[in-house]
PDB file of N, CA and C in Angstrom:
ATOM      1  N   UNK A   1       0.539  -1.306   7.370  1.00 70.00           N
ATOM      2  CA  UNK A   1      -0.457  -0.989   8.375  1.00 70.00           C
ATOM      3  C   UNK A   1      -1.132   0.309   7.978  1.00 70.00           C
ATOM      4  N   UNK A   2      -2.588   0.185   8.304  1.00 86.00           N
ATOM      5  CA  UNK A   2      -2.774   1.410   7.861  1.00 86.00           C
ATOM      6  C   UNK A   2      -3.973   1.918   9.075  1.00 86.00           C
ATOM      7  N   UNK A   3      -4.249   3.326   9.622  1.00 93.00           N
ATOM      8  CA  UNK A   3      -4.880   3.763  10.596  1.00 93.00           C
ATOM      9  C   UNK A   3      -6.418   3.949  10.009  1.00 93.00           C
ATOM     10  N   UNK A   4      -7.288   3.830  10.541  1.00 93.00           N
ATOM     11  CA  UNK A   4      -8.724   4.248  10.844  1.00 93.00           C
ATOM     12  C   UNK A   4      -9.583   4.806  12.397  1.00 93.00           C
ATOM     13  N   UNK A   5     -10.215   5.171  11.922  1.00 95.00           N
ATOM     14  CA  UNK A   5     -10.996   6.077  12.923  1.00 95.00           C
ATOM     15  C   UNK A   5     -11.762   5.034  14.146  1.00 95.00           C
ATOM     16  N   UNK A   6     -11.601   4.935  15.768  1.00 94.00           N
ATOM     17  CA  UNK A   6     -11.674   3.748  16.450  1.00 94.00           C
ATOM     18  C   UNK A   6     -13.438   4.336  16.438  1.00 94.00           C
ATOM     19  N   UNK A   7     -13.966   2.898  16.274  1.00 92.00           N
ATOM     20  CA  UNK A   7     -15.487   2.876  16.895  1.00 92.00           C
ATOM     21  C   UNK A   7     -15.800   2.225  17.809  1.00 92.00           C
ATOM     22  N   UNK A   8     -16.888   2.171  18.758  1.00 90.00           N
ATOM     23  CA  UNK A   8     -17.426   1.618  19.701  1.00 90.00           C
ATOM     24  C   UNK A   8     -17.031   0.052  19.436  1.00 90.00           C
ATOM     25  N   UNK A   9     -17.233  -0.364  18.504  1.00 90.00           N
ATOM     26  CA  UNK A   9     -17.359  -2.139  18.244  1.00 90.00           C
ATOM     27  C   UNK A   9     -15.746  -2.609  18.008  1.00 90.00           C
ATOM     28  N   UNK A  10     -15.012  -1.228  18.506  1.00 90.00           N
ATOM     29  CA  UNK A  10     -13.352  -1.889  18.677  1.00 90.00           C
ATOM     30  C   UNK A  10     -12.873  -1.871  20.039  1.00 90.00           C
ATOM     31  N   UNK A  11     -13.542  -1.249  21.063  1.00 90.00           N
ATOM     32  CA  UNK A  11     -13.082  -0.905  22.162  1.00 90.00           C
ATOM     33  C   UNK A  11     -12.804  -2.331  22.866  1.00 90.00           C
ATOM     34  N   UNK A  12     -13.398  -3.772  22.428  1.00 91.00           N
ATOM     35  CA  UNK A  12     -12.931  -5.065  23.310  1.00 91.00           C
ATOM     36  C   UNK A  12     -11.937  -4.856  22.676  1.00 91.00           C
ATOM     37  N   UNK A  13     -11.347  -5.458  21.109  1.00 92.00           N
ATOM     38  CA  UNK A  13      -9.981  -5.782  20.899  1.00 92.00           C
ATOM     39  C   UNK A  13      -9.296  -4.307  20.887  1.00 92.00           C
ATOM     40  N   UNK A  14      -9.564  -3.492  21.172  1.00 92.00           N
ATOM     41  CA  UNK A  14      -8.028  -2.434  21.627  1.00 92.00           C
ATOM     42  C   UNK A  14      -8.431  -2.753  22.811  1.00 92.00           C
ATOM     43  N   UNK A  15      -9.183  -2.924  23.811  1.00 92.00           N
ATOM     44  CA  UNK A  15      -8.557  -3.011  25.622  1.00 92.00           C
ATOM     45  C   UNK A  15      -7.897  -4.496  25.283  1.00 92.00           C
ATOM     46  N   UNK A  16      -7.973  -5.645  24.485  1.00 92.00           N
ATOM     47  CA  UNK A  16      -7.005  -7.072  24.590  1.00 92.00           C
ATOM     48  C   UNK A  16      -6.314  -6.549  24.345  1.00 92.00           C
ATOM     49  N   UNK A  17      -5.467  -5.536  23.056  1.00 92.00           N
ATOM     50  CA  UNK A  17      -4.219  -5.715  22.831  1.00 92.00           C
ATOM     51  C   UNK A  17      -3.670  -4.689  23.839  1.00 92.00           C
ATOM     52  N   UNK A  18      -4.110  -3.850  24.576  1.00 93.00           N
ATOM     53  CA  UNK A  18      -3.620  -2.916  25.660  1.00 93.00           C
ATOM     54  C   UNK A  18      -3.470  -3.697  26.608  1.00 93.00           C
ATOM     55  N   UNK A  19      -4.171  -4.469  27.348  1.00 93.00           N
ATOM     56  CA  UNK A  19      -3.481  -5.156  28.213  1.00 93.00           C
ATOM     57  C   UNK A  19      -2.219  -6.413  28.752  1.00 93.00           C
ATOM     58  N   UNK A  20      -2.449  -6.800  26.999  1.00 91.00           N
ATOM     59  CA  UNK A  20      -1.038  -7.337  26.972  1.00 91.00           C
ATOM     60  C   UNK A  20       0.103  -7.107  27.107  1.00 91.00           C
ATOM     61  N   UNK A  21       0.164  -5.558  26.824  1.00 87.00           N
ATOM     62  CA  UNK A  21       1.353  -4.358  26.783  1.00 87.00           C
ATOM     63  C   UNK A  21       1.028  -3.395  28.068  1.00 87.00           C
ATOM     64  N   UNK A  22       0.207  -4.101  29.085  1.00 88.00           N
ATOM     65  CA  UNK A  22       0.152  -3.462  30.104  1.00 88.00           C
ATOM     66  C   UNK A  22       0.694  -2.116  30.825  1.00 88.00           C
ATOM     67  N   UNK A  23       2.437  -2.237  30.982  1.00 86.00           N
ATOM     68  CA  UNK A  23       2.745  -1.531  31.460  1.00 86.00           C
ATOM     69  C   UNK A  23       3.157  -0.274  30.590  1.00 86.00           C
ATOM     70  N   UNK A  24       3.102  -0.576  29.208  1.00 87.00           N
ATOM     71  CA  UNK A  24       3.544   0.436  28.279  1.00 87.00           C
ATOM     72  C   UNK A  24       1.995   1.021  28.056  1.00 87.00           C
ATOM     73  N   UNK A  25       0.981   0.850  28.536  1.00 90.00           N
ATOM     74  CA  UNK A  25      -0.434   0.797  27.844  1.00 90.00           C
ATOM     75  C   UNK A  25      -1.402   1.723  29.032  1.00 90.00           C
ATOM     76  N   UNK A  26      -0.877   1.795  30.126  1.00 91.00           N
ATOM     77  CA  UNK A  26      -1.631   2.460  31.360  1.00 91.00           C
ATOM     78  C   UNK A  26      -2.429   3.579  31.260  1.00 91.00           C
ATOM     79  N   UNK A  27      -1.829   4.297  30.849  1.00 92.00           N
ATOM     80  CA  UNK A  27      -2.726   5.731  29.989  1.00 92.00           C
ATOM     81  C   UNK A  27      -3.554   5.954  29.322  1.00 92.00           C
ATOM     82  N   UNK A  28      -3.438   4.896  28.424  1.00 93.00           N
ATOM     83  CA  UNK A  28      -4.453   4.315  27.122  1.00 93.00           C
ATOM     84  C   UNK A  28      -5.637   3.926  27.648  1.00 93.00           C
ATOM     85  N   UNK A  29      -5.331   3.061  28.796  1.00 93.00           N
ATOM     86  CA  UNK A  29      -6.292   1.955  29.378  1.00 93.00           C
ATOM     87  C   UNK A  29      -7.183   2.650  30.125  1.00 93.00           C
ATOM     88  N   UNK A  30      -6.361   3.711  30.843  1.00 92.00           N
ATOM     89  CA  UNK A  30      -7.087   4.709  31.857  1.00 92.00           C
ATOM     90  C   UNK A  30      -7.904   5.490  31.580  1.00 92.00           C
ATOM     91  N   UNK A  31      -7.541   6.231  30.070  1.00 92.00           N
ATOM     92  CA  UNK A  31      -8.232   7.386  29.929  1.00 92.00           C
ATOM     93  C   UNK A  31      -9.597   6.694  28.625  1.00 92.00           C
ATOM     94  N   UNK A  32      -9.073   5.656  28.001  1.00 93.00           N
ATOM     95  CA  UNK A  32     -10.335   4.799  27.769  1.00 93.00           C
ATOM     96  C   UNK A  32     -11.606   4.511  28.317  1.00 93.00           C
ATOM     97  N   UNK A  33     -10.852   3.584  29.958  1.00 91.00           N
ATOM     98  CA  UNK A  33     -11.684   3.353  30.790  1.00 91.00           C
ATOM     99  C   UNK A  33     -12.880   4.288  31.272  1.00 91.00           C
ATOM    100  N   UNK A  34     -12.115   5.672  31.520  1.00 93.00           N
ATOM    101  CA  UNK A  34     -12.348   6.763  32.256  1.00 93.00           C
ATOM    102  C   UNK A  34     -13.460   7.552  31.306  1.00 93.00           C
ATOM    103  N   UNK A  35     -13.012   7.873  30.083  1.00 92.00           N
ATOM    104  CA  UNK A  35     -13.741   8.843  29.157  1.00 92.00           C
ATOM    105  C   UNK A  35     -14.357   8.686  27.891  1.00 92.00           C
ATOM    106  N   UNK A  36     -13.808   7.519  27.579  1.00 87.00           N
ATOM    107  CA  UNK A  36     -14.831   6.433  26.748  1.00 87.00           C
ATOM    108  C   UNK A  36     -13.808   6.789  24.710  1.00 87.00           C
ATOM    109  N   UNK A  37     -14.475   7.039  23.800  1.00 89.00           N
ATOM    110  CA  UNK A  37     -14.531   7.804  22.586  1.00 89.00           C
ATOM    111  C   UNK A  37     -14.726   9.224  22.366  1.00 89.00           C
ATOM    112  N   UNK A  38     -13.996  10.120  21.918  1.00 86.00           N
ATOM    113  CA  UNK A  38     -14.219  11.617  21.400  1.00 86.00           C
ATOM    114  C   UNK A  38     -15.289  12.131  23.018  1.00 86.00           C
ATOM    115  N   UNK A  39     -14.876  11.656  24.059  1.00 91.00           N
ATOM    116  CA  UNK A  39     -15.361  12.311  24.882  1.00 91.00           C
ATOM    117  C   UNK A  39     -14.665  14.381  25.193  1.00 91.00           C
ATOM    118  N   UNK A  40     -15.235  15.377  25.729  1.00 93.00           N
ATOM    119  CA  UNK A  40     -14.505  16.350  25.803  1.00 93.00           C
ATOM    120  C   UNK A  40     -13.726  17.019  27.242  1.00 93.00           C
ATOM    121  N   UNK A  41     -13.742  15.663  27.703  1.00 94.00           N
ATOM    122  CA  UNK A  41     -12.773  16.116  28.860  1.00 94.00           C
ATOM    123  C   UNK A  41     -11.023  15.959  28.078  1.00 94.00           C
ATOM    124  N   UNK A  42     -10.692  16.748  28.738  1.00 94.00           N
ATOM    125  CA  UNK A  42      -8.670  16.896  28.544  1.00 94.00           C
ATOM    126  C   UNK A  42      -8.413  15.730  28.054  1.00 94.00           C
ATOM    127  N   UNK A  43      -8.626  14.169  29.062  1.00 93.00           N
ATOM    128  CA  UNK A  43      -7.996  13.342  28.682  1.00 93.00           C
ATOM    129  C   UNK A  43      -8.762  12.487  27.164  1.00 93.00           C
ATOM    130  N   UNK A  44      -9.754  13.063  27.006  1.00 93.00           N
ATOM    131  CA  UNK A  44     -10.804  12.412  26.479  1.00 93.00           C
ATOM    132  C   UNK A  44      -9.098  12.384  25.029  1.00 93.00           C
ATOM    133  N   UNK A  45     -10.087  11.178  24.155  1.00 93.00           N
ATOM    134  CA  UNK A  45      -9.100  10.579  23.071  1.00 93.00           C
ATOM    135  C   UNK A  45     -10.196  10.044  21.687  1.00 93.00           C
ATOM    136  N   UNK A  46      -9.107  11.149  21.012  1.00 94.00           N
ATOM    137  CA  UNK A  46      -9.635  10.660  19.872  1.00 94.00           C
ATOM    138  C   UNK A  46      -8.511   9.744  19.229  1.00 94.00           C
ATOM    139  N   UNK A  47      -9.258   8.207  19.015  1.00 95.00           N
ATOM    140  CA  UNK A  47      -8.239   7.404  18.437  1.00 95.00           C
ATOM    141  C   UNK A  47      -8.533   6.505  17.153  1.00 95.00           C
ATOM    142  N   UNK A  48      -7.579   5.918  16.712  1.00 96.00           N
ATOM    143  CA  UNK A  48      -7.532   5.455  15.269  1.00 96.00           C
ATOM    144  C   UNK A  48      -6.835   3.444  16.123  1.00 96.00           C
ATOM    145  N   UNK A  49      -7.510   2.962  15.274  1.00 95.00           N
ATOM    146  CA  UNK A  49      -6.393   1.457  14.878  1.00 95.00           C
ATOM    147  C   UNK A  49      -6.023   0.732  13.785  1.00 95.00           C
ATOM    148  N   UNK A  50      -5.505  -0.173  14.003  1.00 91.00           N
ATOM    149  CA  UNK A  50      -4.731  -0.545  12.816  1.00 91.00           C
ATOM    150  C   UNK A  50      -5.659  -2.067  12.834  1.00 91.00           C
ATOM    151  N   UNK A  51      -6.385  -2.347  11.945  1.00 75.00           N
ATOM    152  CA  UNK A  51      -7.071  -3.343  11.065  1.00 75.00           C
ATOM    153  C   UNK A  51      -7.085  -4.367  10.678  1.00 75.00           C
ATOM    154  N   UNK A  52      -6.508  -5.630  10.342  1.00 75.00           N
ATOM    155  CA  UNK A  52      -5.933  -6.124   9.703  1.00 75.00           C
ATOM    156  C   UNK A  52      -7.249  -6.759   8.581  1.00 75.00           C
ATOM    157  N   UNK A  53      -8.117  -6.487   9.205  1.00 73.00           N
ATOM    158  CA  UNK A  53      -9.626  -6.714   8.528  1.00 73.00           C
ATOM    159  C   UNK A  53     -10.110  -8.138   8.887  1.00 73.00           C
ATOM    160  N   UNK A  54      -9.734  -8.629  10.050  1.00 75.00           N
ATOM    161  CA  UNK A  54     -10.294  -9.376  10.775  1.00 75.00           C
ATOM    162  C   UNK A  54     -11.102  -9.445  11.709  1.00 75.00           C
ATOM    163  N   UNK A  55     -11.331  -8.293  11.983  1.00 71.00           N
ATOM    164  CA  UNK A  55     -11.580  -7.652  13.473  1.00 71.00           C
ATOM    165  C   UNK A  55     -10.763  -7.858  14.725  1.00 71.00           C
ATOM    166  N   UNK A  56      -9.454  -7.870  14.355  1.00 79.00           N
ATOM    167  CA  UNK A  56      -8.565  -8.135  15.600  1.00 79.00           C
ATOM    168  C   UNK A  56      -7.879  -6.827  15.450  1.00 79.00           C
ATOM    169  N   UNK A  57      -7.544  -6.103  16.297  1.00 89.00           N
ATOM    170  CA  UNK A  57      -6.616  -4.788  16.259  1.00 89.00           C
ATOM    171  C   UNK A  57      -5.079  -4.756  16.516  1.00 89.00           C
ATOM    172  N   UNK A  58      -3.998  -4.477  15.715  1.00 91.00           N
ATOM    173  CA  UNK A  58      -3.093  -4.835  15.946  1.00 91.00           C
ATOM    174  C   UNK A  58      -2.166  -3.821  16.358  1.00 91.00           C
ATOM    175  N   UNK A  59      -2.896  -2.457  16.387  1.00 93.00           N
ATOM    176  CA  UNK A  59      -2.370  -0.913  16.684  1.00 93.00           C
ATOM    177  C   UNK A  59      -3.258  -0.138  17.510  1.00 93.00           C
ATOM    178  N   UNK A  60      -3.032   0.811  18.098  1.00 95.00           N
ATOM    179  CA  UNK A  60      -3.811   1.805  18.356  1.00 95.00           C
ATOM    180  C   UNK A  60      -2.621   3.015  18.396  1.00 95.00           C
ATOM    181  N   UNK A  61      -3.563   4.274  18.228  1.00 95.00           N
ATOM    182  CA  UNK A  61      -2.907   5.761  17.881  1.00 95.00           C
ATOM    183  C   UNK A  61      -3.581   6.899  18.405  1.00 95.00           C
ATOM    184  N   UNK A  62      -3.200   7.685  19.483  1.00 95.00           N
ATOM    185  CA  UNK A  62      -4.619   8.422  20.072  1.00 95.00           C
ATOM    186  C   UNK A  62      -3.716   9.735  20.520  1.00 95.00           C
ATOM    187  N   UNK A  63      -4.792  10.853  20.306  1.00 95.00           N
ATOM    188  CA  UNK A  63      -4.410  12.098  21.233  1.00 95.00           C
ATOM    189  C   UNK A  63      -6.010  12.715  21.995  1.00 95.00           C
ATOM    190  N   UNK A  64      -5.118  12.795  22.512  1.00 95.00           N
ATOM    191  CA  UNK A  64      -6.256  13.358  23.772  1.00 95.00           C
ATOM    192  C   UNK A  64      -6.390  14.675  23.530  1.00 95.00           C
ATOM    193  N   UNK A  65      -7.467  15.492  24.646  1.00 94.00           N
ATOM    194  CA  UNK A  65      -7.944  16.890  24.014  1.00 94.00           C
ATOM    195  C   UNK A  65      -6.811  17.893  24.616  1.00 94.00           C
ATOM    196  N   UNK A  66      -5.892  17.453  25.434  1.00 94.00           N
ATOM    197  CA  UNK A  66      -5.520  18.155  25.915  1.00 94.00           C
ATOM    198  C   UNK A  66      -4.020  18.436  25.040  1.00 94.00           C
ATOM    199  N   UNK A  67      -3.691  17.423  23.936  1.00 96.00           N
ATOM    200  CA  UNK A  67      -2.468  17.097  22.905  1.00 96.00           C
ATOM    201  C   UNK A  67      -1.510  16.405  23.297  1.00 96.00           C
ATOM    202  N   UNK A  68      -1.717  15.108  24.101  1.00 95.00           N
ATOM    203  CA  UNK A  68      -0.977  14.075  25.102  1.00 95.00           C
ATOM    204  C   UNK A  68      -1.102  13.178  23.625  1.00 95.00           C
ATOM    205  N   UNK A  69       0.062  12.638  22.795  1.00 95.00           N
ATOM    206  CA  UNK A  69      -0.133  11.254  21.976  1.00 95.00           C
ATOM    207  C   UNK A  69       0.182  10.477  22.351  1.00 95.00           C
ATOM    208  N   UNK A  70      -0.679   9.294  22.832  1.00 94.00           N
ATOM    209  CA  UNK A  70      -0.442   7.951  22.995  1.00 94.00           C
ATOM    210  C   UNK A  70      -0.399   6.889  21.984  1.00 94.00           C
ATOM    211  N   UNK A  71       0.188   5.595  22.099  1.00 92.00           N
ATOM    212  CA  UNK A  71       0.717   4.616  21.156  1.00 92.00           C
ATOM    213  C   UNK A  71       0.642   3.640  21.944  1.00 92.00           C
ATOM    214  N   UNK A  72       0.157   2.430  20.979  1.00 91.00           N
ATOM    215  CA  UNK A  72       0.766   1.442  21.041  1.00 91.00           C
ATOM    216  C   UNK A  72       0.445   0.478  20.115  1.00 91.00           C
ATOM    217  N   UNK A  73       1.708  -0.302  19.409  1.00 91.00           N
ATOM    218  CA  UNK A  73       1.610  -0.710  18.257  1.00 91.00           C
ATOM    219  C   UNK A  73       2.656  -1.534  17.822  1.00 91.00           C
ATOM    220  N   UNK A  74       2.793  -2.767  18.993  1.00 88.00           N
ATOM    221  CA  UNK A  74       4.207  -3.383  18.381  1.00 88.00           C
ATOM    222  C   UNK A  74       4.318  -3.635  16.897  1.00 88.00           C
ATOM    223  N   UNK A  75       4.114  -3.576  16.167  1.00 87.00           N
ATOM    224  CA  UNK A  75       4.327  -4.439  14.914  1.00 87.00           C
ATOM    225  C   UNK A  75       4.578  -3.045  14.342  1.00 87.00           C
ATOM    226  N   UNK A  76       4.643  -1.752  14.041  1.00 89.00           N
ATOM    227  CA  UNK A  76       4.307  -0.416  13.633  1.00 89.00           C
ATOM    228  C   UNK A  76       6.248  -0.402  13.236  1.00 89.00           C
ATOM    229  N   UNK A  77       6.147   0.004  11.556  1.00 90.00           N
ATOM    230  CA  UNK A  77       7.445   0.265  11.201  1.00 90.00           C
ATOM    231  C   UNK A  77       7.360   2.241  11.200  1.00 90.00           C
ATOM    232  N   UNK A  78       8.594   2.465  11.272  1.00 89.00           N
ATOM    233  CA  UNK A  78       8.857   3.729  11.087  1.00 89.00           C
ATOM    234  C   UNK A  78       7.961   4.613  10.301  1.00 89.00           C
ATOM    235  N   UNK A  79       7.355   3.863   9.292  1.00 91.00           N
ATOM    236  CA  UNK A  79       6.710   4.541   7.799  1.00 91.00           C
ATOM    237  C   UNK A  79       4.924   4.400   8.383  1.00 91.00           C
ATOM    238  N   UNK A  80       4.397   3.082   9.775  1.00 90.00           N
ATOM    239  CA  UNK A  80       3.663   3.234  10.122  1.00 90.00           C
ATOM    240  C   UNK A  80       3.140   4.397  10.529  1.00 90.00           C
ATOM    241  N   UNK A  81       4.462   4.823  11.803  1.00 90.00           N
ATOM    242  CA  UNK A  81       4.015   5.769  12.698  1.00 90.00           C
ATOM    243  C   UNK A  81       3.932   7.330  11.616  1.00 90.00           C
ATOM    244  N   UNK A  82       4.795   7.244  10.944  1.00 92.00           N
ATOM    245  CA  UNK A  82       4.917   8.521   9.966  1.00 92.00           C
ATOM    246  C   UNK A  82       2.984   8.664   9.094  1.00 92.00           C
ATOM    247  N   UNK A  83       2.740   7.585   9.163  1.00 93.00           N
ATOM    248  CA  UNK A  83       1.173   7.827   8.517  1.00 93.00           C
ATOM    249  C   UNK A  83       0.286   8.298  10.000  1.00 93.00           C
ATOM    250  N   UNK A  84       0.859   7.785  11.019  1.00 93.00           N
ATOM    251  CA  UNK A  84       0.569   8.233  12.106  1.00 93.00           C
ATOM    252  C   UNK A  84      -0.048   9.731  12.277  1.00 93.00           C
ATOM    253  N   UNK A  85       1.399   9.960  12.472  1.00 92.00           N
ATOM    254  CA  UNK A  85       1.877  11.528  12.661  1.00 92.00           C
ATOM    255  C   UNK A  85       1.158  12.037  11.574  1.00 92.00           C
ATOM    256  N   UNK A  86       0.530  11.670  10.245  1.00 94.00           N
ATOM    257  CA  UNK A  86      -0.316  12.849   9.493  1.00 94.00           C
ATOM    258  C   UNK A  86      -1.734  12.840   9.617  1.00 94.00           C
ATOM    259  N   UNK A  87      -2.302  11.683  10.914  1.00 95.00           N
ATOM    260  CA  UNK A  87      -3.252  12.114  11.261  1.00 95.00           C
ATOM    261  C   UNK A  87      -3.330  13.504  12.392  1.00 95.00           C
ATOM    262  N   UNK A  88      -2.243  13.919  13.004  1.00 94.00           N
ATOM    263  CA  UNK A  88      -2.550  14.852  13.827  1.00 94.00           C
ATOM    264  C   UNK A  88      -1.831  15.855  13.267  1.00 94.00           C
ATOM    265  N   UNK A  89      -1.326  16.390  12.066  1.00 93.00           N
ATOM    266  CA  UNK A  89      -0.560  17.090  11.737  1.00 93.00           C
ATOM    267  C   UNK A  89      -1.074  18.472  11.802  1.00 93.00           C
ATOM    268  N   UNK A  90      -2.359  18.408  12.115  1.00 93.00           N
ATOM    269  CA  UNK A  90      -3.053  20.175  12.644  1.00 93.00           C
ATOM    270  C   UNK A  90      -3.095  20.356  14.079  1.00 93.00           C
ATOM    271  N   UNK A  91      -3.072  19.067  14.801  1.00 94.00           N
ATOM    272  CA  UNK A  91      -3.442  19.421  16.313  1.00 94.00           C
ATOM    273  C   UNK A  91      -1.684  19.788  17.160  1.00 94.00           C
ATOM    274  N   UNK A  92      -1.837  20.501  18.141  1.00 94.00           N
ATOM    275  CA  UNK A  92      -0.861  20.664  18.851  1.00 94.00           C
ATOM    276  C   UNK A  92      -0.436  19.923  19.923  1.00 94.00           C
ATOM    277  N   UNK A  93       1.077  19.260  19.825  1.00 95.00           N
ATOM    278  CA  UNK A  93       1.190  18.186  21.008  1.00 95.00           C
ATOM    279  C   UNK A  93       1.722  18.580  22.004  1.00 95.00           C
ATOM    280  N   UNK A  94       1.610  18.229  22.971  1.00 95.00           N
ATOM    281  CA  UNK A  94       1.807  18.478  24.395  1.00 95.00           C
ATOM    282  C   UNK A  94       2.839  17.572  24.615  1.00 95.00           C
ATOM    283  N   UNK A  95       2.912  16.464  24.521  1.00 93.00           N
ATOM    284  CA  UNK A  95       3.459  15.061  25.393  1.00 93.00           C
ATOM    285  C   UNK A  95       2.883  14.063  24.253  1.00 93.00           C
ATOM    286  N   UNK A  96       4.275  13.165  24.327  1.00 92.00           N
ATOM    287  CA  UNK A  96       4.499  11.786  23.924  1.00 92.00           C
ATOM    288  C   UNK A  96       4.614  10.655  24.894  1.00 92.00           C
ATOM    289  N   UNK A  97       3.447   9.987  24.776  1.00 87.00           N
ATOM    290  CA  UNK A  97       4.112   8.648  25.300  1.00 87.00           C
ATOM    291  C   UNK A  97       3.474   7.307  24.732  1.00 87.00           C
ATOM    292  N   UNK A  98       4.330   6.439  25.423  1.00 81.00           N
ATOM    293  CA  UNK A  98       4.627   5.226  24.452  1.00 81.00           C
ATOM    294  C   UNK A  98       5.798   4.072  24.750  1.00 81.00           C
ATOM    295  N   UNK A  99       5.781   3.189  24.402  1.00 77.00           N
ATOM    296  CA  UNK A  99       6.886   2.401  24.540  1.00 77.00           C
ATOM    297  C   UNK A  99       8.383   3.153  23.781  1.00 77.00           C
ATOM    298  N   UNK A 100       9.314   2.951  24.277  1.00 76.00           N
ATOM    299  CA  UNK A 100      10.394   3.988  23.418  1.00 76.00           C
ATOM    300  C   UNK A 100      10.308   3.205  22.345  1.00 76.00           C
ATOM    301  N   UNK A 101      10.846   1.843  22.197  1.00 74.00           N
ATOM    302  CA  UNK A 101      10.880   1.168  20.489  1.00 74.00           C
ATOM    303  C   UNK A 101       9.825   1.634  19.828  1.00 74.00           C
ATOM    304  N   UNK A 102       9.203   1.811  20.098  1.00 73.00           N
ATOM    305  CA  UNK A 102       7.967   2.711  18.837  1.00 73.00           C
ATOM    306  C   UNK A 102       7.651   3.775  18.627  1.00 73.00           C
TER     307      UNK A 102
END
């Protein structure tokens, strides 16, 4: 799996695969809903997904302005999230959340 930078023309398939994972996904969904892309409110989120080059999204990876990281990414092995984690490796985190298995 590998991360990229989310654009406007991903926001349908990351809200499908967020709502499938509903209850692990609420935050995601909210502050999406709420603040759109690289917006600069607190919750605003800058996020990345995972590709498969179909146009279906099979990840998403986001921190918000305020340093809240959100996830969600069933399929994401250990070595995923670790490519993860070196997209934010300058920003400061506040809070994790996420499904615990991931």
């Amino acid at each position: 799996m590998s991360w990229r930078p989310a654009e406007n023309r991903d926001l349908g398939p990351v809200e499908a695969l967020l709502l499938q994972q509903i209850q692990s996904a609420m935050f995601l969904i909210g502050n999406l809903r709420n603040h759109g892309l690289c917006s600069e409110h607190p919750n605003g989120l800058r996020l990345w997904v995972s590709d498969p080059g179909d146009g279906a999204v099979t990840g998403v990876f986001a921190i918000t302005n305020g340093g809240t990281v959100l996830m969600m990414a069933p399929g994401a092995t250990a070595s995923d999230w670790q490519a993860a984690g070196q997209l934010i490796v300058e920003r400061e985190v506040t809070a994790v959340l996420g499904d615990a298995p991931q």
